[in-house]
Tab-separated table of C-alpha atoms in Angstrom:
chain	number	residue	atom	x	y	z
A	1	MET	CA	0.000	0.000	0.000
A	2	LEU	CA	1.286	3.445	-0.883
A	3	PHE	CA	0.835	6.402	1.431
A	4	HIS	CA	1.568	10.097	0.949
A	5	VAL	CA	2.773	11.422	4.306
A	6	ARG	CA	3.450	15.033	5.239
A	7	MET	CA	5.491	15.554	8.398
A	8	ASN	CA	5.840	18.999	9.968
A	9	VAL	CA	8.433	19.099	12.754
A	10	ASN	CA	8.031	21.515	15.665
A	11	LEU	CA	10.909	21.217	18.118
A	12	PRO	CA	10.400	23.248	21.294
A	13	PRO	CA	12.457	26.463	21.180
A	14	GLU	CA	13.744	25.716	24.680
A	15	MET	CA	15.164	22.318	23.654
A	16	PRO	CA	18.941	22.326	24.179
A	17	ALA	CA	20.887	22.350	20.911
A	18	ALA	CA	22.792	19.169	21.822
A	19	GLU	CA	19.525	17.292	22.419
A	20	ALA	CA	18.078	18.511	19.113
A	21	THR	CA	21.253	17.477	17.280
A	22	ALA	CA	21.182	13.999	18.846
A	23	LEU	CA	17.512	13.540	17.881
A	24	LYS	CA	18.183	14.630	14.295
A	25	THR	CA	21.179	12.304	14.000
A	26	LYS	CA	19.162	9.302	15.195
A	27	GLU	CA	16.228	10.371	12.965
A	28	LYS	CA	18.479	10.396	9.893
A	29	GLU	CA	19.821	6.921	10.729
A	30	ILE	CA	16.336	5.409	11.099
A	31	ALA	CA	14.946	7.247	8.046
A	32	GLN	CA	17.808	6.047	5.869
A	33	GLY	CA	17.304	2.487	7.119
A	34	LEU	CA	13.609	2.632	6.191
A	35	GLN	CA	14.562	4.018	2.773
A	36	SER	CA	17.135	1.274	2.224
A	37	SER	CA	14.500	-1.342	3.096
A	38	GLY	CA	12.125	0.094	0.464
A	39	LYS	CA	9.466	1.017	3.030
A	40	TRP	CA	10.183	4.752	2.729
A	41	ARG	CA	10.181	5.120	-1.065
A	42	HIS	CA	10.603	8.884	-1.491
A	43	LEU	CA	11.552	11.766	0.780
A	44	TRP	CA	11.364	15.439	-0.211
A	45	ARG	CA	12.044	18.508	1.897
A	46	ILE	CA	9.515	21.328	1.637
A	47	ALA	CA	11.517	24.455	0.844
A	48	GLY	CA	11.488	27.046	3.615
A	49	GLN	CA	9.877	24.758	6.200
A	50	TYR	CA	10.999	22.133	8.694
A	51	ALA	CA	8.722	19.641	6.933
A	52	ASN	CA	8.782	16.881	4.353
A	53	ILE	CA	6.577	15.024	1.930
A	54	SER	CA	7.201	11.291	1.764
A	55	ILE	CA	5.885	8.205	0.023
A	56	PHE	CA	5.770	5.012	2.084
A	57	ASP	CA	5.219	1.546	0.607
A	58	VAL	CA	4.042	-0.723	3.425
A	59	GLU	CA	1.702	-3.686	3.878
A	60	SER	CA	-0.845	-1.931	6.120
A	61	VAL	CA	-1.840	1.194	7.988
A	62	ASP	CA	-0.525	-0.487	11.136
A	63	GLU	CA	2.899	-0.969	9.550
A	64	LEU	CA	2.927	2.688	8.495
A	65	HIS	CA	2.036	3.798	12.015
A	66	THR	CA	4.750	1.596	13.499
A	67	ALA	CA	7.367	2.960	11.089
A	68	ILE	CA	6.456	6.590	11.695
A	69	SER	CA	6.108	6.228	15.446
A	70	THR	CA	9.644	4.791	15.740
A	71	LEU	CA	11.107	8.065	14.478
A	72	PRO	CA	12.819	10.031	17.268
A	73	LEU	CA	11.155	13.263	16.108
A	74	PHE	CA	7.683	11.647	16.143
A	75	PRO	CA	6.615	13.353	19.413
A	76	TYR	CA	7.345	16.723	17.780
A	77	MET	CA	5.568	16.082	14.465
A	78	GLN	CA	2.225	17.027	13.030
A	79	ILE	CA	1.530	14.262	10.496
A	80	GLU	CA	-0.981	14.031	7.647
A	81	VAL	CA	-1.473	10.670	5.910
A	82	MET	CA	-3.234	10.052	2.607
A	83	PRO	CA	-3.607	6.525	1.196
A	84	LEU	CA	-2.866	6.317	-2.528
A	85	CYS	CA	-4.113	4.106	-5.324
A	86	ARG	CA	-3.349	4.006	-9.011
A	87	HIS	CA	-5.240	6.476	-11.183
A	88	PRO	CA	-6.972	4.860	-14.179
A	89	SER	CA	-5.539	7.541	-16.511
A	90	SER	CA	-1.930	6.890	-15.464
A	91	VAL	CA	0.362	6.084	-18.394
A	92	ARG	CA	2.634	4.018	-16.132
A	93	GLY	CA	2.047	0.336	-15.449
A	94	ASP	CA	4.026	0.422	-12.206
A	95	ASP	CA	4.890	2.803	-9.403
A	96	SER	CA	8.056	4.234	-10.996
């Protein structure tokens, strides 16, 4: 199942810089692991915002929730999820 996921990150301004850096480092490690596994298919930064648009390819909504909730920045995110399905007018026969 494909999902379009928007993640807006809102770290507290009072968070110590070292803590924020450690969270971001761990976040990158987990995100890259999910990308390498094929679960996190695409990741785009939204220019001018601490936010991203991503495409996840997982077996279920539960698997998506588990993947997202393991991210260290999860407690500081506002997340919007939209399930996707192939459009009948698409010229592509696959998800490339």
